[in-house]
Coordinates of N, CA and C and ligand atoms in Angstrom, one line a residue:
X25 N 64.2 19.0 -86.9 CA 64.9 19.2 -85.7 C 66.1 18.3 -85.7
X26 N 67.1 19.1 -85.0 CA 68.4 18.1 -85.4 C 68.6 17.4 -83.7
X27 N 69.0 16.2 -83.8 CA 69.4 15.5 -82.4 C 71.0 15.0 -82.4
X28 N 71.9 15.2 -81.9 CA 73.1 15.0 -81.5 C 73.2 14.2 -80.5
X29 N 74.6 13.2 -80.4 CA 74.8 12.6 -79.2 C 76.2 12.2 -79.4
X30 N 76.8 12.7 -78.4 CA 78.6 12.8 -78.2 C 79.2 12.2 -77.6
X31 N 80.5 11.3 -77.3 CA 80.8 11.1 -76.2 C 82.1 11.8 -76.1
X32 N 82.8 11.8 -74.4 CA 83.6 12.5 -74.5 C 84.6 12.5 -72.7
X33 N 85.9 12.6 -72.6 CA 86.2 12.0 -71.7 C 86.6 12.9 -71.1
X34 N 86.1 13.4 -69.2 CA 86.6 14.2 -68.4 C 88.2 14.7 -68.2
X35 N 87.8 15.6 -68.4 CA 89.8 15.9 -67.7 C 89.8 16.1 -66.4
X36 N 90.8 16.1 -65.8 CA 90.6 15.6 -64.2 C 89.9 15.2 -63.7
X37 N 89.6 15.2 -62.4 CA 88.7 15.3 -61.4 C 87.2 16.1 -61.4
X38 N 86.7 15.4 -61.9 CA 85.4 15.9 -61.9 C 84.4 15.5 -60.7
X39 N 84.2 16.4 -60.2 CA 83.1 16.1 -58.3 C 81.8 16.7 -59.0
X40 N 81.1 16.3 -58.2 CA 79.5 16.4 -57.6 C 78.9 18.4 -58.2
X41 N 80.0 19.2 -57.5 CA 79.9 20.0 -58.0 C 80.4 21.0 -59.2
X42 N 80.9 20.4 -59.9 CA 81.6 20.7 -61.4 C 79.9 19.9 -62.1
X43 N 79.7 19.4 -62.2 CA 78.4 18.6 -62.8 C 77.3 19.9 -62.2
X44 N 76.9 19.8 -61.0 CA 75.7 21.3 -60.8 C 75.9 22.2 -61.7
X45 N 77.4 22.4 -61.5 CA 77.7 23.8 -62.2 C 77.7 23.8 -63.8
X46 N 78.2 22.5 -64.7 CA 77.8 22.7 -65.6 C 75.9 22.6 -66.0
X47 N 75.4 21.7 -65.1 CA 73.9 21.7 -65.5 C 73.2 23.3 -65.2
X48 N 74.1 23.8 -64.3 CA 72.8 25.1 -64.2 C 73.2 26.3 -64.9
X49 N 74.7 26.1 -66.0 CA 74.6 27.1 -66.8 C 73.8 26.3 -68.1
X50 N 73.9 25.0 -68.4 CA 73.3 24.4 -69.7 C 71.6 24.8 -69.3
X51 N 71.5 24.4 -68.1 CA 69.5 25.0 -68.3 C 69.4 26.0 -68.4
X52 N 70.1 27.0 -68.2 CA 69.5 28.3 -68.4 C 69.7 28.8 -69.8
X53 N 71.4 28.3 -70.6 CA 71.4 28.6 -71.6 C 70.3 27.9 -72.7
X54 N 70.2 26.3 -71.9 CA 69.6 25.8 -73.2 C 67.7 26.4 -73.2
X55 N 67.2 26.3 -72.2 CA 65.9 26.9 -71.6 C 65.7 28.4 -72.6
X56 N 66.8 28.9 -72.7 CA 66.8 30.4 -73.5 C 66.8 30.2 -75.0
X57 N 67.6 28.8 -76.1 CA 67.5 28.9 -76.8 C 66.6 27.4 -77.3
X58 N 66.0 26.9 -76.7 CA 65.0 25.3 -76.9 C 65.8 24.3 -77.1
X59 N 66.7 24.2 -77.0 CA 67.6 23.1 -76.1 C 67.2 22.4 -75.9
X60 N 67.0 20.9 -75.9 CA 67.3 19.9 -74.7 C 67.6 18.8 -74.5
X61 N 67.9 17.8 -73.8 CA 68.4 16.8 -73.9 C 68.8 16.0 -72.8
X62 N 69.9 15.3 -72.7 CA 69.9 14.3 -71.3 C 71.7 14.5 -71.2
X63 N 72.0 14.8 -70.5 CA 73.9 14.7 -69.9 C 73.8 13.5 -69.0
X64 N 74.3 12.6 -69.4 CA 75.1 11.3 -68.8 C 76.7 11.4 -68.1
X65 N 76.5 11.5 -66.8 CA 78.3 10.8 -66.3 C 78.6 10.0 -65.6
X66 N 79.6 9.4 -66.2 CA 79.9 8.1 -65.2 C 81.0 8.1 -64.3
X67 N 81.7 9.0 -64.7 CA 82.7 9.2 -63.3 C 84.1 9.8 -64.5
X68 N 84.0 9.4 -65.7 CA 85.1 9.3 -66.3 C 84.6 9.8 -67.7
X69 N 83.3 9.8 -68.3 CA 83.1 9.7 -69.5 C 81.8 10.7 -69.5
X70 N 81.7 11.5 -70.4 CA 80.2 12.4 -70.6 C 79.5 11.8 -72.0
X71 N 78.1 11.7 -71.3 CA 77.1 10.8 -73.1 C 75.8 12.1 -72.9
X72 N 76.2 13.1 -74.0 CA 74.9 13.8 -74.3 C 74.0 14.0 -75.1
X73 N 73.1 14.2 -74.7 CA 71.9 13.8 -76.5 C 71.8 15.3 -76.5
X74 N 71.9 16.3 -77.8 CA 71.4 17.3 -77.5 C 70.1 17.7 -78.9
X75 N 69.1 18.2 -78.6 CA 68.0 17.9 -79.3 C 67.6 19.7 -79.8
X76 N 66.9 20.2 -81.1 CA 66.4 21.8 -81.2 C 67.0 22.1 -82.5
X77 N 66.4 23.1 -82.8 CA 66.6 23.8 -84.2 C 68.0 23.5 -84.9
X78 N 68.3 23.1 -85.6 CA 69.7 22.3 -86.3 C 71.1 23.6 -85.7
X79 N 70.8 25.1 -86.4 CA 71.6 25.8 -86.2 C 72.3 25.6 -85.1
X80 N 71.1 26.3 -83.9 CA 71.3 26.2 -82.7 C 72.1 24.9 -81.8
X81 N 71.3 23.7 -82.2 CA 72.4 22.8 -81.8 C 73.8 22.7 -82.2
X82 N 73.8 23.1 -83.1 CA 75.1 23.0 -83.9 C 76.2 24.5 -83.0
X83 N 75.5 25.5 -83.0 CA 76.3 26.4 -82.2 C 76.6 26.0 -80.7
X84 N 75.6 24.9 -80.2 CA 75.2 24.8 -78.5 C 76.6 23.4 -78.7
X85 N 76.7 22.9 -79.6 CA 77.7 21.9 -79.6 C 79.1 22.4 -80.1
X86 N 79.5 23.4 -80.7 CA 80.9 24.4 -80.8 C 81.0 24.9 -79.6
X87 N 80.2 25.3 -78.8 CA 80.9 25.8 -78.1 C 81.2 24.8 -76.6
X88 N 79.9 23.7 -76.7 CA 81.1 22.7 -75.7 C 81.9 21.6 -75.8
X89 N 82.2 21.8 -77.0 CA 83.6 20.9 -77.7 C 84.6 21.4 -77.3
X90 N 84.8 22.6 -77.0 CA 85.4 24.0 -76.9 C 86.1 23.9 -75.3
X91 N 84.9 23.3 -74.8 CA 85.3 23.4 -72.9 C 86.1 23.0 -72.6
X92 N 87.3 23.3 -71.8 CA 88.4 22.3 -71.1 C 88.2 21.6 -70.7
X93 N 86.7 21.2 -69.9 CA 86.9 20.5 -68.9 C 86.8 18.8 -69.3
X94 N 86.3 18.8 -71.0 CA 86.9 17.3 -71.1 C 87.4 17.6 -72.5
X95 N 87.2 16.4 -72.8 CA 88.5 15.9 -74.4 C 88.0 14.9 -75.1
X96 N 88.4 15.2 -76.3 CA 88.7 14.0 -77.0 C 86.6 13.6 -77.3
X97 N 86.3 14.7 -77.4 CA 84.7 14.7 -77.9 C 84.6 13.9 -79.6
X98 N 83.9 13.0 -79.3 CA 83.3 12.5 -80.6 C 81.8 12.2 -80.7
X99 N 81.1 12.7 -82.6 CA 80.1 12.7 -82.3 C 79.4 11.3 -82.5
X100 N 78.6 10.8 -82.2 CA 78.1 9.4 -82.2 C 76.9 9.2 -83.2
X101 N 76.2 10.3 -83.1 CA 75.2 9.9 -84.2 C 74.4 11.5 -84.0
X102 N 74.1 11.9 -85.6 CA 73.7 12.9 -85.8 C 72.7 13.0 -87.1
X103 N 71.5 13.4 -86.4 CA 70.4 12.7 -87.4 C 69.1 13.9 -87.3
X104 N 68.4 14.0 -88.5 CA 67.1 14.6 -87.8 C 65.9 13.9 -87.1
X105 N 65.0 14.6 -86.5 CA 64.2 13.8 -85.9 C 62.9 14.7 -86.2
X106 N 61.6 13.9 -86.2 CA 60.3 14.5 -86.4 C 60.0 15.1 -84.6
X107 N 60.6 14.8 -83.5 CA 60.0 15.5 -82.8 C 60.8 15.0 -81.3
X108 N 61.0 15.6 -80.1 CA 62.2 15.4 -79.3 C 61.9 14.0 -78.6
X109 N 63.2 13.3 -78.7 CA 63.3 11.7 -78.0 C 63.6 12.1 -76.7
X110 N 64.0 12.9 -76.3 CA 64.9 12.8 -74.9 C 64.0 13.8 -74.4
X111 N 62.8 13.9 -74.4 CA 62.0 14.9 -73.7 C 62.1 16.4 -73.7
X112 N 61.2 16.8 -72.6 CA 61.5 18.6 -72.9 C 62.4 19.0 -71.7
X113 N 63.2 18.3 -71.0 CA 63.9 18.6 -70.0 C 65.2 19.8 -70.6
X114 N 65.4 20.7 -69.9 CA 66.5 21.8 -70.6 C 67.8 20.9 -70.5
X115 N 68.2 19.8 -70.1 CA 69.2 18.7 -69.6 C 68.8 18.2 -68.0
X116 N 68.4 16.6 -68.2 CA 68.1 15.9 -67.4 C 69.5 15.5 -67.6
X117 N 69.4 15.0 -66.1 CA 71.4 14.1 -65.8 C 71.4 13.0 -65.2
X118 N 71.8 12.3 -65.2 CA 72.1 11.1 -64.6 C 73.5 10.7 -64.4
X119 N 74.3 10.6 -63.4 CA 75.3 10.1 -63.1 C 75.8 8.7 -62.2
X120 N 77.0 8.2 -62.3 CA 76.7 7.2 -61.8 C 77.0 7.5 -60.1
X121 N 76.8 8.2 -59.6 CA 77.0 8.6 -58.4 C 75.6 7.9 -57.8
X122 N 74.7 7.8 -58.1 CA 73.3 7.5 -57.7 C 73.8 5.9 -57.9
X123 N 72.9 5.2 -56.9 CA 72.3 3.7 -57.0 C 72.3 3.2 -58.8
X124 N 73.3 1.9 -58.6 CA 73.7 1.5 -59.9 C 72.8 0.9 -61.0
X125 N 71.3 0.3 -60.4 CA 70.4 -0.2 -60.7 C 69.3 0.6 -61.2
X126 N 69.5 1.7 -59.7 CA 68.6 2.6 -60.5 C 69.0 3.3 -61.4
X127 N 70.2 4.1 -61.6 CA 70.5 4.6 -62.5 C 70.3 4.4 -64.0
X128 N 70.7 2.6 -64.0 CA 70.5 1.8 -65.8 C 68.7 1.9 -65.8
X129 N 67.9 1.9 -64.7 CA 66.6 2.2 -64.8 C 66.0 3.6 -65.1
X130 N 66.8 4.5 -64.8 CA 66.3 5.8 -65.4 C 66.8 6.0 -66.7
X131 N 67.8 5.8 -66.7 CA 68.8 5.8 -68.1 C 67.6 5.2 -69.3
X132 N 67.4 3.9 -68.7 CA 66.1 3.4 -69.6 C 65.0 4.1 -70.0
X133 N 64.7 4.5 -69.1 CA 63.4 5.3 -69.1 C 63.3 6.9 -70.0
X134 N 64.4 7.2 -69.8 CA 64.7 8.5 -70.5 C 65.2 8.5 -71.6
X135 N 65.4 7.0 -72.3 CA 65.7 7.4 -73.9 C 64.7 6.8 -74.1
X136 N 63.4 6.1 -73.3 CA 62.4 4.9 -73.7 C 62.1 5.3 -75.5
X137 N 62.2 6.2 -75.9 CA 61.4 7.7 -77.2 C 62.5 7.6 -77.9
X138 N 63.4 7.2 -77.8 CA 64.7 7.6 -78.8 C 65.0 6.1 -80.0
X139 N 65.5 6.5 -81.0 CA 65.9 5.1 -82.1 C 66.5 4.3 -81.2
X140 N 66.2 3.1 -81.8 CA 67.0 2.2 -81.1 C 69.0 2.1 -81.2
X141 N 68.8 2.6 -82.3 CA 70.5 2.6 -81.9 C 71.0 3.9 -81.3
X142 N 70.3 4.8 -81.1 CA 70.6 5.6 -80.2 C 70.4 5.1 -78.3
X143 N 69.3 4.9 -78.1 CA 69.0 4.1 -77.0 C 69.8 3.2 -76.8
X144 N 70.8 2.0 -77.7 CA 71.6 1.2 -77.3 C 72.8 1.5 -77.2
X145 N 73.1 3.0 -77.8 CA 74.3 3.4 -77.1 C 73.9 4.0 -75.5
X146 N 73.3 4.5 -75.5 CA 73.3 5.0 -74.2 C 72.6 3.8 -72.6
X147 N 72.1 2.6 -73.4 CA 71.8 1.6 -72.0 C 73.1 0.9 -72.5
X148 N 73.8 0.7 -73.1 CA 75.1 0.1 -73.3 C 76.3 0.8 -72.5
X149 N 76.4 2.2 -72.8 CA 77.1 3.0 -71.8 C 76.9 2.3 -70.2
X150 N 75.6 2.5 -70.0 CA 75.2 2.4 -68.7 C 75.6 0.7 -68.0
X151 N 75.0 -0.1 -69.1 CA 75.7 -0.8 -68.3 C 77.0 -1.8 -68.3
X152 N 77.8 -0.8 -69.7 CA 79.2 -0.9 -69.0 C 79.9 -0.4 -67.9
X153 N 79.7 0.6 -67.4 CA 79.8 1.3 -66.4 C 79.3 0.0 -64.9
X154 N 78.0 -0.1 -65.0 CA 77.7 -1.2 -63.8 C 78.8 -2.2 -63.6
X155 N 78.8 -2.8 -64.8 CA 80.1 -3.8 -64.8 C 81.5 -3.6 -64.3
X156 N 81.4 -2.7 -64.4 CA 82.9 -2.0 -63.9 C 83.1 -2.0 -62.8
X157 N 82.0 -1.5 -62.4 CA 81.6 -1.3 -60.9 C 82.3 -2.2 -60.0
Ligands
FMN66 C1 80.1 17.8 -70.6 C2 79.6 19.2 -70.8 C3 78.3 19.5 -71.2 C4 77.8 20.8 -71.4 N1 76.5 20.9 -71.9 C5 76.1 22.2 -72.1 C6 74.8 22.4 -72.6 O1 74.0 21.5 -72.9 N2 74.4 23.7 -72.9 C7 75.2 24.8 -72.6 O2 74.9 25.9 -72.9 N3 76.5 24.6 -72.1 C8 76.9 23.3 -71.9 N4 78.2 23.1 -71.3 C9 78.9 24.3 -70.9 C10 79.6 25.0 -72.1 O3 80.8 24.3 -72.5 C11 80.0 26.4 -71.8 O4 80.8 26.5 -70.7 C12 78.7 27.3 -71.6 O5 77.8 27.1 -72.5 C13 79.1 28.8 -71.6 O6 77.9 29.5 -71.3 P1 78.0 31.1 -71.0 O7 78.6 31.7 -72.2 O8 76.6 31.4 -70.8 O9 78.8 31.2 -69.7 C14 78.6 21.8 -71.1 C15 80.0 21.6 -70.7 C16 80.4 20.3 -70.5 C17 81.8 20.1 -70.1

């Protein structure tokens, strides 16, 4: 199984509802092809782990490198795995729109399964983001 994780920076204004909207076409697409993984935003920046059959991730990641709605995508770490770190969620999300504490606490919790240097990019993300705050 192949696991990906990208980062990559919003183009404009991204609201509350551009985020629904990309999560409820990714669950349905990814739910259809075994997909899955965690989408991270922080107001400015998307961190996604995407996890499934190598091919497949690899097509599920052309075609949203592809999206306008951000830029400047780079991949962070691409590796195989014996079995899914980021759960069976079709895309669990977390953004920083939610409580800051809780947020680095779910964030935590949701890569708890993942390598460690994958996991320290993503509680690293998180709580650069706090700090910013
Ligand atoms: C940050 C970000 C993450 C995305 N994640 C996914 C994803 O996990 N799965 C997916 O199918 N589409 C994802 N998309 C949407 C795709 O870029 C694309 O719009 C969508 O897959 C097209 O699906 P459709 O052909 O069914 O309309 C994401 C888009 C963005 C901007």
């Amino acid at each position: 199984m192949l696991q990906l994780v990208y980062i990559s920076t919003a183009r404009g204004q991204i609201m509350a509802a551009d985020i629904q909207r990309i999560l409820g076409v990714s669950r349905r697409n990814n739910g259809r092809d075994g997909v899955t993984g965690l989408l991270f935003f922080d107001g400015v920046r998307f961190l996604q782990a995407l996890e499934g059959d190598p091919d497949i991730v690899t097509t599920t990641y052309e075609r949203i490198r592809a999206d306008a709605r951000h830029s400047g995508v780079v991949v962070l770490s691409r590796r195989e795995v014996d079995r899914r770190e980021f759960g069976q969620w079709a895309m669990a999300s977390r953004t920083a729109l939610e409580g800051e504490s809780e947020m680095l606490d779910r964030v935590a919790a949701l890569v708890a399964e993942a390598s460690p240097a994958v996991q320290a990019t993503f509680t690293s993300f998180a709580e650069i983001r706090r700090k910013a705050a």
